[in-house]
mmCIF file of C-alpha atoms and ligand atoms in Angstrom:
data_model
loop_
_atom_site.group_PDB
_atom_site.id
_atom_site.type_symbol
_atom_site.label_atom_id
_atom_site.label_comp_id
_atom_site.label_asym_id
_atom_site.label_seq_id
_atom_site.Cartn_x
_atom_site.Cartn_y
_atom_site.Cartn_z
ATOM 1 C CA MET G 1 -76.983 2.835 -30.569
ATOM 2 C CA ARG G 2 -75.644 4.542 -26.520
ATOM 3 C CA LEU G 3 -76.088 -0.115 -25.419
ATOM 4 C CA GLN G 4 -73.942 -0.538 -28.564
ATOM 5 C CA ALA G 5 -71.895 1.333 -27.090
ATOM 6 C CA ALA G 6 -71.248 0.162 -24.262
ATOM 7 C CA MET G 7 -71.190 -3.614 -25.440
ATOM 8 C CA GLN G 8 -68.430 -2.469 -27.750
ATOM 9 C CA ILE G 9 -66.552 -0.925 -24.600
ATOM 10 C CA ALA G 10 -66.925 -4.146 -23.250
ATOM 11 C CA VAL G 11 -65.688 -5.629 -26.043
ATOM 12 C CA ASP G 12 -63.069 -3.566 -25.675
ATOM 13 C CA GLN G 13 -62.723 -4.536 -22.603
ATOM 14 C CA ALA G 14 -62.461 -7.883 -22.814
ATOM 15 C CA LYS G 15 -59.977 -7.423 -26.004
ATOM 16 C CA LYS G 16 -57.583 -5.459 -22.346
ATOM 17 C CA SER G 17 -57.940 -8.914 -21.104
ATOM 18 C CA LEU G 18 -56.896 -11.021 -22.907
ATOM 19 C CA CYS G 19 -54.122 -9.574 -23.471
ATOM 20 C CA GLU G 20 -52.807 -9.168 -20.134
ATOM 21 C CA GLY G 21 -53.838 -12.617 -19.679
ATOM 22 C CA ASN G 22 -56.265 -12.841 -18.058
ATOM 23 C CA ASN G 23 -60.250 -15.140 -19.352
ATOM 24 C CA GLY G 24 -61.120 -12.148 -21.987
ATOM 25 C CA PHE G 25 -64.590 -10.800 -20.533
ATOM 26 C CA GLY G 26 -66.085 -7.172 -20.150
ATOM 27 C CA ALA G 27 -68.563 -6.028 -19.036
ATOM 28 C CA VAL G 28 -70.336 -1.896 -18.348
ATOM 29 C CA ILE G 29 -72.319 -0.906 -16.348
ATOM 30 C CA LEU G 30 -74.983 2.174 -17.055
ATOM 31 C CA LEU G 31 -77.788 4.227 -15.488
ATOM 32 C CA GLY G 32 -79.620 6.189 -18.040
ATOM 33 C CA ASP G 33 -76.535 6.974 -20.282
ATOM 34 C CA ARG G 34 -73.544 7.971 -17.992
ATOM 35 C CA ILE G 35 -70.866 4.831 -17.957
ATOM 36 C CA ILE G 36 -70.833 4.172 -14.112
ATOM 37 C CA ALA G 37 -67.873 1.189 -14.432
ATOM 38 C CA GLN G 38 -66.213 -0.228 -16.637
ATOM 39 C CA GLY G 39 -63.695 -2.796 -16.563
ATOM 40 C CA ARG G 40 -62.593 -7.192 -17.337
ATOM 41 C CA ASP G 41 -62.170 -10.646 -15.183
ATOM 42 C CA THR G 42 -58.950 -10.378 -13.266
ATOM 43 C CA GLU G 43 -58.618 -13.818 -11.943
ATOM 44 C CA GLU G 44 -55.491 -14.236 -13.464
ATOM 45 C CA THR G 45 -53.505 -11.035 -12.328
ATOM 46 C CA ARG G 46 -54.371 -11.056 -8.808
ATOM 47 C CA GLN G 47 -55.078 -14.562 -8.402
ATOM 48 C CA ASP G 48 -58.582 -13.886 -7.230
ATOM 49 C CA PRO G 49 -61.368 -16.561 -8.861
ATOM 50 C CA THR G 50 -63.908 -14.398 -7.898
ATOM 51 C CA ALA G 51 -62.600 -11.609 -9.793
ATOM 52 C CA HIS G 52 -64.972 -11.920 -12.710
ATOM 53 C CA ALA G 53 -65.805 -9.037 -14.838
ATOM 54 C CA GLU G 54 -68.862 -8.506 -13.314
ATOM 55 C CA ILE G 55 -68.351 -8.392 -9.887
ATOM 56 C CA ASN G 56 -65.148 -6.218 -10.543
ATOM 57 C CA VAL G 57 -68.549 -3.636 -11.997
ATOM 58 C CA ILE G 58 -70.451 -3.762 -9.515
ATOM 59 C CA ARG G 59 -67.897 -3.150 -6.740
ATOM 60 C CA GLN G 60 -66.449 -0.237 -8.830
ATOM 61 C CA ALA G 61 -69.792 1.242 -9.779
ATOM 62 C CA SER G 62 -71.881 0.500 -5.939
ATOM 63 C CA ARG G 63 -67.768 2.688 -4.382
ATOM 64 C CA LYS G 64 -68.574 5.446 -7.181
ATOM 65 C CA LEU G 65 -72.794 6.102 -6.365
ATOM 66 C CA GLY G 66 -71.339 5.316 -2.177
ATOM 67 C CA THR G 67 -74.182 2.280 -1.895
ATOM 68 C CA LYS G 68 -74.699 -1.145 -2.373
ATOM 69 C CA ASP G 69 -78.223 -0.358 -4.321
ATOM 70 C CA LEU G 70 -78.085 -0.889 -8.381
ATOM 71 C CA SER G 71 -81.229 -0.989 -8.608
ATOM 72 C CA GLY G 72 -82.157 1.747 -11.763
ATOM 73 C CA CYS G 73 -79.038 1.011 -13.721
ATOM 74 C CA ILE G 74 -78.025 -1.460 -16.693
ATOM 75 C CA LEU G 75 -75.012 -4.216 -16.621
ATOM 76 C CA ILE G 76 -74.167 -4.643 -19.955
ATOM 77 C CA THR G 77 -71.530 -8.203 -21.037
ATOM 78 C CA THR G 78 -69.261 -9.878 -23.448
ATOM 79 C CA HIS G 79 -70.827 -12.957 -21.489
ATOM 80 C CA GLU G 80 -73.909 -14.681 -20.074
ATOM 81 C CA PRO G 81 -73.640 -14.367 -16.457
ATOM 82 C CA CYS G 82 -72.662 -16.680 -14.189
ATOM 83 C CA PRO G 83 -74.120 -18.774 -11.078
ATOM 84 C CA MET G 84 -71.894 -16.407 -8.848
ATOM 85 C CA CYS G 85 -72.658 -13.483 -11.025
ATOM 86 C CA ALA G 86 -76.113 -13.644 -11.139
ATOM 87 C CA ALA G 87 -76.472 -13.450 -7.648
ATOM 88 C CA ALA G 88 -73.987 -11.037 -7.598
ATOM 89 C CA ILE G 89 -76.877 -9.276 -9.749
ATOM 90 C CA VAL G 90 -80.081 -10.023 -7.116
ATOM 91 C CA TRP G 91 -78.070 -8.940 -4.257
ATOM 92 C CA SER G 92 -77.182 -4.973 -6.098
ATOM 93 C CA GLY G 93 -80.935 -5.131 -7.452
ATOM 94 C CA ILE G 94 -79.589 -4.063 -11.041
ATOM 95 C CA LYS G 95 -83.197 -4.676 -12.902
ATOM 96 C CA LYS G 96 -81.845 -4.836 -16.648
ATOM 97 C CA ILE G 97 -78.940 -6.943 -17.588
ATOM 98 C CA VAL G 98 -77.390 -7.491 -21.845
ATOM 99 C CA PHE G 99 -74.976 -10.007 -22.605
ATOM 100 C CA GLY G 100 -73.495 -10.960 -26.024
ATOM 101 C CA PHE G 101 -72.757 -14.999 -25.861
ATOM 102 C CA SER G 102 -75.261 -16.774 -24.113
ATOM 103 C CA ILE G 103 -73.630 -20.156 -20.989
ATOM 104 C CA GLU G 104 -75.551 -22.375 -23.496
ATOM 105 C CA ASP G 105 -73.881 -21.542 -26.494
ATOM 106 C CA ALA G 106 -70.926 -22.582 -24.242
ATOM 107 C CA LEU G 107 -71.486 -25.501 -23.882
ATOM 108 C CA LYS G 108 -71.552 -25.819 -26.654
ATOM 109 C CA GLN G 109 -68.099 -25.568 -27.731
ATOM 110 C CA GLY G 110 -67.494 -28.407 -24.995
ATOM 111 C CA ARG G 111 -66.569 -24.742 -22.237
ATOM 112 C CA ARG G 112 -66.635 -25.662 -19.151
ATOM 113 C CA ARG G 113 -69.658 -23.098 -17.013
ATOM 114 C CA ILE G 114 -71.973 -23.866 -14.348
ATOM 115 C CA GLY G 115 -74.413 -24.961 -17.216
ATOM 116 C CA ILE G 116 -77.577 -22.551 -14.740
ATOM 117 C CA PRO G 117 -78.428 -20.345 -17.312
ATOM 118 C CA CYS G 118 -78.562 -16.245 -15.398
ATOM 119 C CA ARG G 119 -82.724 -16.259 -16.175
ATOM 120 C CA GLU G 120 -83.139 -19.866 -14.215
ATOM 121 C CA ILE G 121 -80.770 -17.989 -10.349
ATOM 122 C CA PHE G 122 -82.669 -14.703 -11.957
ATOM 123 C CA SER G 123 -86.599 -16.936 -11.342
ATOM 124 C CA ARG G 124 -84.939 -19.170 -8.577
ATOM 125 C CA ALA G 125 -84.214 -15.614 -6.567
ATOM 126 C CA GLY G 126 -87.523 -13.889 -6.944
ATOM 127 C CA ALA G 127 -86.253 -11.157 -9.649
ATOM 128 C CA LYS G 128 -87.248 -9.368 -11.888
ATOM 129 C CA VAL G 129 -84.160 -9.465 -13.572
ATOM 130 C CA MET G 130 -85.077 -7.826 -18.161
ATOM 131 C CA ILE G 131 -82.571 -10.077 -19.629
ATOM 132 C CA GLU G 132 -81.154 -8.490 -23.241
ATOM 133 C CA LYS G 133 -79.363 -10.431 -25.828
ATOM 134 C CA GLY G 134 -77.377 -7.501 -27.321
ATOM 135 C CA PRO G 135 -75.466 -6.053 -29.339
ATOM 136 C CA LEU G 136 -72.207 -6.909 -31.057
ATOM 137 C CA GLY G 137 -73.353 -11.028 -31.201
ATOM 138 C CA ASP G 138 -70.846 -11.838 -33.062
ATOM 139 C CA GLU G 139 -67.338 -9.698 -32.332
ATOM 140 C CA CYS G 140 -68.998 -11.291 -27.966
ATOM 141 C CA ALA G 141 -68.966 -14.601 -30.479
ATOM 142 C CA LEU G 142 -65.007 -13.599 -31.237
ATOM 143 C CA LEU G 143 -63.697 -13.447 -27.806
ATOM 144 C CA TYR G 144 -64.808 -17.268 -26.714
ATOM 145 C CA ASN G 145 -64.779 -18.784 -30.518
ATOM 146 C CA GLY G 146 -62.404 -22.384 -29.323
ATOM 147 C CA ALA G 147 -59.511 -22.096 -32.838
ATOM 148 C CA VAL G 148 -58.930 -18.493 -31.142
ATOM 149 C CA ARG G 149 -59.128 -18.606 -28.460
ATOM 150 C CA GLN G 150 -55.455 -21.779 -29.433
ATOM 151 C CA GLU G 151 -53.722 -18.569 -31.188
ATOM 152 C CA ILE G 152 -54.139 -17.056 -28.450
ATOM 153 C CA GLN G 153 -52.423 -18.548 -26.147
ATOM 154 C CA LYS G 154 -50.238 -19.171 -28.698
ATOM 155 C CA LEU G 155 -49.530 -15.409 -29.814
ATOM 156 C CA ARG G 156 -49.449 -13.619 -26.352
ATOM 157 C CA ASN G 157 -46.067 -12.243 -26.319
ATOM 158 C CA ALA G 158 -44.794 -15.088 -28.176
ATOM 159 C CA THR G 159 -41.473 -14.146 -29.231
ATOM 160 C CA LYS G 160 -40.073 -14.466 -32.979
ATOM 161 C CA ASP G 161 -38.286 -17.757 -31.157
ATOM 162 C CA GLN G 162 -41.913 -18.924 -30.437
ATOM 163 C CA LEU G 163 -43.036 -18.411 -33.722
ATOM 164 C CA LEU G 164 -40.841 -19.901 -35.239
ATOM 165 C CA MET G 165 -41.067 -22.705 -33.075
ATOM 166 C CA TYR G 166 -44.211 -23.007 -33.979
ATOM 167 C CA ASN G 167 -43.689 -23.456 -37.468
ATOM 168 C CA GLU G 168 -41.967 -25.938 -36.909
ATOM 169 C CA GLU G 169 -44.710 -27.452 -35.095
ATOM 170 C CA SER G 170 -47.637 -26.633 -38.300
ATOM 171 C CA THR G 171 -44.985 -27.977 -40.940
ATOM 172 C CA ARG G 172 -44.798 -31.435 -38.403
ATOM 173 C CA LYS G 173 -48.615 -31.496 -38.471
ATOM 174 C CA ARG G 174 -49.347 -30.051 -42.157
ATOM 175 C CA LEU G 175 -46.941 -32.907 -43.568
ATOM 176 C CA GLU G 176 -48.080 -35.797 -41.115
ATOM 177 C CA TRP G 177 -52.385 -34.641 -42.668
ATOM 178 C CA PHE G 178 -50.469 -34.330 -46.201
ATOM 179 C CA GLU G 179 -48.190 -38.388 -46.452
ATOM 180 C CA ALA G 180 -52.509 -39.348 -43.933
ATOM 181 C CA LYS G 181 -55.191 -37.201 -46.979
ATOM 182 C CA VAL G 182 -53.160 -36.744 -50.022
ATOM 183 C CA SER G 183 -51.193 -39.708 -50.936
ATOM 184 C CA SER G 184 -54.116 -42.523 -50.621
ATOM 185 C CA CYS G 185 -56.814 -39.506 -52.446
ATOM 186 C CA HIS G 186 -55.265 -37.874 -54.976
ATOM 187 C CA GLY G 187 -57.740 -36.152 -57.048
ATOM 188 C CA PHE G 188 -55.618 -32.578 -57.966
ATOM 189 C CA SER G 189 -55.165 -31.234 -61.100
ATOM 190 C CA ASP G 190 -51.932 -32.440 -62.929
ATOM 191 C CA ASP G 191 -51.502 -28.740 -63.147
ATOM 192 C CA LYS G 192 -48.719 -28.707 -61.156
ATOM 193 C CA ILE G 193 -49.259 -24.986 -59.721
ATOM 194 C CA LYS G 194 -53.240 -25.664 -59.785
ATOM 195 C CA ALA G 195 -53.332 -28.581 -57.452
ATOM 196 C CA GLY G 196 -50.955 -26.412 -54.856
ATOM 197 C CA TYR G 197 -52.989 -23.959 -54.733
ATOM 198 C CA GLN G 198 -55.985 -26.912 -54.684
ATOM 199 C CA LEU G 199 -53.992 -28.675 -51.924
ATOM 200 C CA LEU G 200 -53.983 -25.579 -49.767
ATOM 201 C CA LEU G 201 -58.181 -25.037 -50.115
ATOM 202 C CA SER G 202 -57.570 -28.221 -48.667
ATOM 203 C CA ARG G 203 -55.991 -28.069 -45.677
ATOM 204 C CA PHE G 204 -57.449 -25.649 -44.723
ATOM 205 C CA ASN G 205 -60.904 -25.929 -44.999
ATOM 206 C CA ILE G 206 -61.309 -22.807 -47.025
ATOM 207 C CA ARG G 207 -63.814 -22.440 -50.612
ATOM 208 C CA GLU G 208 -63.200 -21.149 -53.869
ATOM 209 C CA ASP G 209 -64.816 -18.126 -53.744
ATOM 210 C CA GLN G 210 -63.668 -17.617 -50.294
ATOM 211 C CA ALA G 211 -59.770 -17.491 -52.176
ATOM 212 C CA PRO G 212 -61.156 -16.139 -54.940
ATOM 213 C CA ILE G 213 -57.507 -16.677 -58.485
ATOM 214 C CA VAL G 214 -57.322 -13.334 -59.105
ATOM 215 C CA GLU G 215 -54.093 -13.385 -61.229
ATOM 216 C CA ARG G 216 -53.083 -16.604 -63.846
ATOM 217 C CA THR G 217 -49.907 -17.271 -65.914
ATOM 218 C CA GLY G 218 -47.996 -20.564 -67.078
ATOM 219 C CA LYS G 219 -45.816 -18.951 -63.536
ATOM 220 C CA LYS G 220 -47.594 -18.012 -60.541
ATOM 221 C CA ILE G 221 -51.481 -18.368 -59.641
ATOM 222 C CA LEU G 222 -52.474 -15.152 -56.837
ATOM 223 C CA PHE G 223 -55.201 -15.052 -54.794
ATOM 224 C CA HIS G 224 -57.183 -13.509 -52.479
ATOM 225 C CA SER G 225 -57.747 -14.726 -49.615
ATOM 226 C CA LYS G 226 -60.956 -13.980 -47.017
ATOM 227 C CA ASN G 227 -61.497 -16.350 -45.467
ATOM 228 C CA PHE G 228 -62.344 -16.049 -40.975
ATOM 229 C CA CYS G 229 -58.935 -17.240 -40.277
ATOM 230 C CA PRO G 230 -58.821 -17.716 -35.871
ATOM 231 C CA THR G 231 -54.568 -16.527 -36.613
ATOM 232 C CA LEU G 232 -56.176 -12.789 -38.335
ATOM 233 C CA GLU G 233 -58.719 -12.860 -35.208
ATOM 234 C CA ALA G 234 -56.619 -13.284 -32.823
ATOM 235 C CA CYS G 235 -53.810 -11.566 -34.118
ATOM 236 C CA ARG G 236 -56.553 -8.424 -33.755
ATOM 237 C CA ILE G 237 -57.882 -8.587 -30.506
ATOM 238 C CA LEU G 238 -53.991 -8.902 -29.057
ATOM 239 C CA ASP G 239 -53.728 -5.928 -31.661
ATOM 240 C CA LEU G 240 -50.615 -8.024 -32.492
ATOM 241 C CA ASP G 241 -49.025 -6.810 -36.854
ATOM 242 C CA THR G 242 -49.665 -9.622 -38.984
ATOM 243 C CA ARG G 243 -46.364 -8.263 -41.349
ATOM 244 C CA TYR G 244 -45.155 -10.038 -38.859
ATOM 245 C CA ILE G 245 -46.679 -12.843 -36.964
ATOM 246 C CA CYS G 246 -47.906 -14.479 -40.022
ATOM 247 C CA ARG G 247 -44.293 -13.577 -41.601
ATOM 248 C CA TYR G 248 -43.273 -16.110 -38.832
ATOM 249 C CA TYR G 249 -45.573 -18.100 -37.664
ATOM 250 C CA ASN G 250 -47.228 -20.031 -40.955
ATOM 251 C CA GLU G 251 -45.927 -18.508 -43.947
ATOM 252 C CA ARG G 252 -42.057 -21.588 -43.770
ATOM 253 C CA SER G 253 -45.172 -24.512 -43.112
ATOM 254 C CA THR G 254 -47.234 -23.685 -46.569
ATOM 255 C CA ASP G 255 -44.362 -23.733 -48.081
ATOM 256 C CA LEU G 256 -42.986 -27.596 -47.473
ATOM 257 C CA LEU G 257 -46.431 -28.236 -48.282
ATOM 258 C CA VAL G 258 -46.816 -26.732 -51.064
ATOM 259 C CA LYS G 259 -43.770 -28.443 -52.491
ATOM 260 C CA GLN G 260 -44.964 -32.137 -50.632
ATOM 261 C CA ILE G 261 -46.616 -31.534 -55.005
ATOM 262 C CA ASP G 262 -42.784 -30.571 -55.805
ATOM 263 C CA LYS G 263 -39.862 -29.158 -55.170
ATOM 264 C CA ASN G 264 -40.078 -26.233 -57.486
ATOM 265 C CA LEU G 265 -43.225 -25.351 -55.763
ATOM 266 C CA ARG G 266 -43.003 -21.605 -53.335
ATOM 267 C CA PHE G 267 -45.924 -19.887 -51.015
ATOM 268 C CA THR G 268 -45.358 -16.543 -50.251
ATOM 269 C CA ARG G 269 -47.685 -13.796 -49.849
ATOM 270 C CA ASN G 270 -47.059 -10.324 -50.210
ATOM 271 C CA TYR G 271 -47.250 -8.593 -46.718
ATOM 272 C CA LYS G 272 -48.258 -5.127 -48.474
ATOM 273 C CA LYS G 273 -51.105 -6.595 -48.626
ATOM 274 C CA ILE G 274 -52.341 -8.877 -46.036
ATOM 275 C CA ARG G 275 -55.627 -8.396 -43.339
ATOM 276 C CA PRO G 276 -56.073 -6.539 -41.974
ATOM 277 C CA TYR G 277 -54.254 -3.620 -43.516
ATOM 278 C CA SER G 278 -55.709 -4.380 -46.211
ATOM 279 C CA GLU G 279 -59.282 -6.112 -47.334
ATOM 280 C CA TYR G 280 -57.648 -10.010 -48.204
ATOM 281 C CA CYS G 281 -55.108 -11.224 -47.796
ATOM 282 C CA GLU G 282 -53.199 -11.428 -51.663
ATOM 283 C CA GLU G 283 -51.123 -14.700 -50.906
ATOM 284 C CA MET G 284 -49.263 -17.173 -53.855
ATOM 285 C CA ILE G 285 -47.994 -20.073 -55.419
ATOM 286 C CA LEU G 286 -45.574 -19.567 -57.968
ATOM 287 C CA LEU G 287 -43.522 -22.315 -59.549
ATOM 288 C CA ASP G 288 -39.522 -21.304 -59.439
ATOM 289 C CA GLY G 289 -37.070 -22.800 -62.467
HETATM 290 ZN ZN1 ZN I 9 -68.963 -14.526 -13.425
#
């Protein structure tokens, strides 16, 4: 539980880093049960390529304890330390580290990392450092999810006009997708409302059980979306209000997509029931006229 609480602080620090325009890494140093340092990467805001979260907390802890010997401490970090930070861990004498996301997983995603695991640095240095894969692995993985990162880049400090501009961009992409994929191999229901629903599932790779229909009339399909949504995760990380963001960022492009089936179809949401304020996002396709 102590490690989990410390990792939660590291995750919160990583979120702050992303809000500030840094790269989303957080770290904590424990001495016994006491947190003696917590911090995040500040590479961008300080224009310092060495200002990684681990280096920042090692400096903080050494200043606080008045010694460069941190051999009694544990370092908890959201991401496996890079070779520079692993070397700093060796020089600090830290004997145990706990991390969330691994360098190996980052490389698999195609992220730019120096491909040397920290255990290799420790072993080449002859340092006995215990390495533990930490708690909150899923939360850490979300911080480094490629689709979530793309959304963070767009949504961080976005004005309403920028959101509307992104909406136009999405519209263009969605209509291109419709032209390329759908007009050649239709396969959707003859029932227009149902076809609109199937079209959305197909476009966003959502299974029917991830967006179950909860109400169906001749004029409406109401469904509860619970699928993985990078926009939602980015809003959670940046502490943005989805009731505002999603309205301007992607409602119109989704509406225009369903209108490709029939101009009387309309997509909208109930912004009183939208994640993370509700268990699901209540969305609907209506047939006007
Ligand atoms: Zn580093």
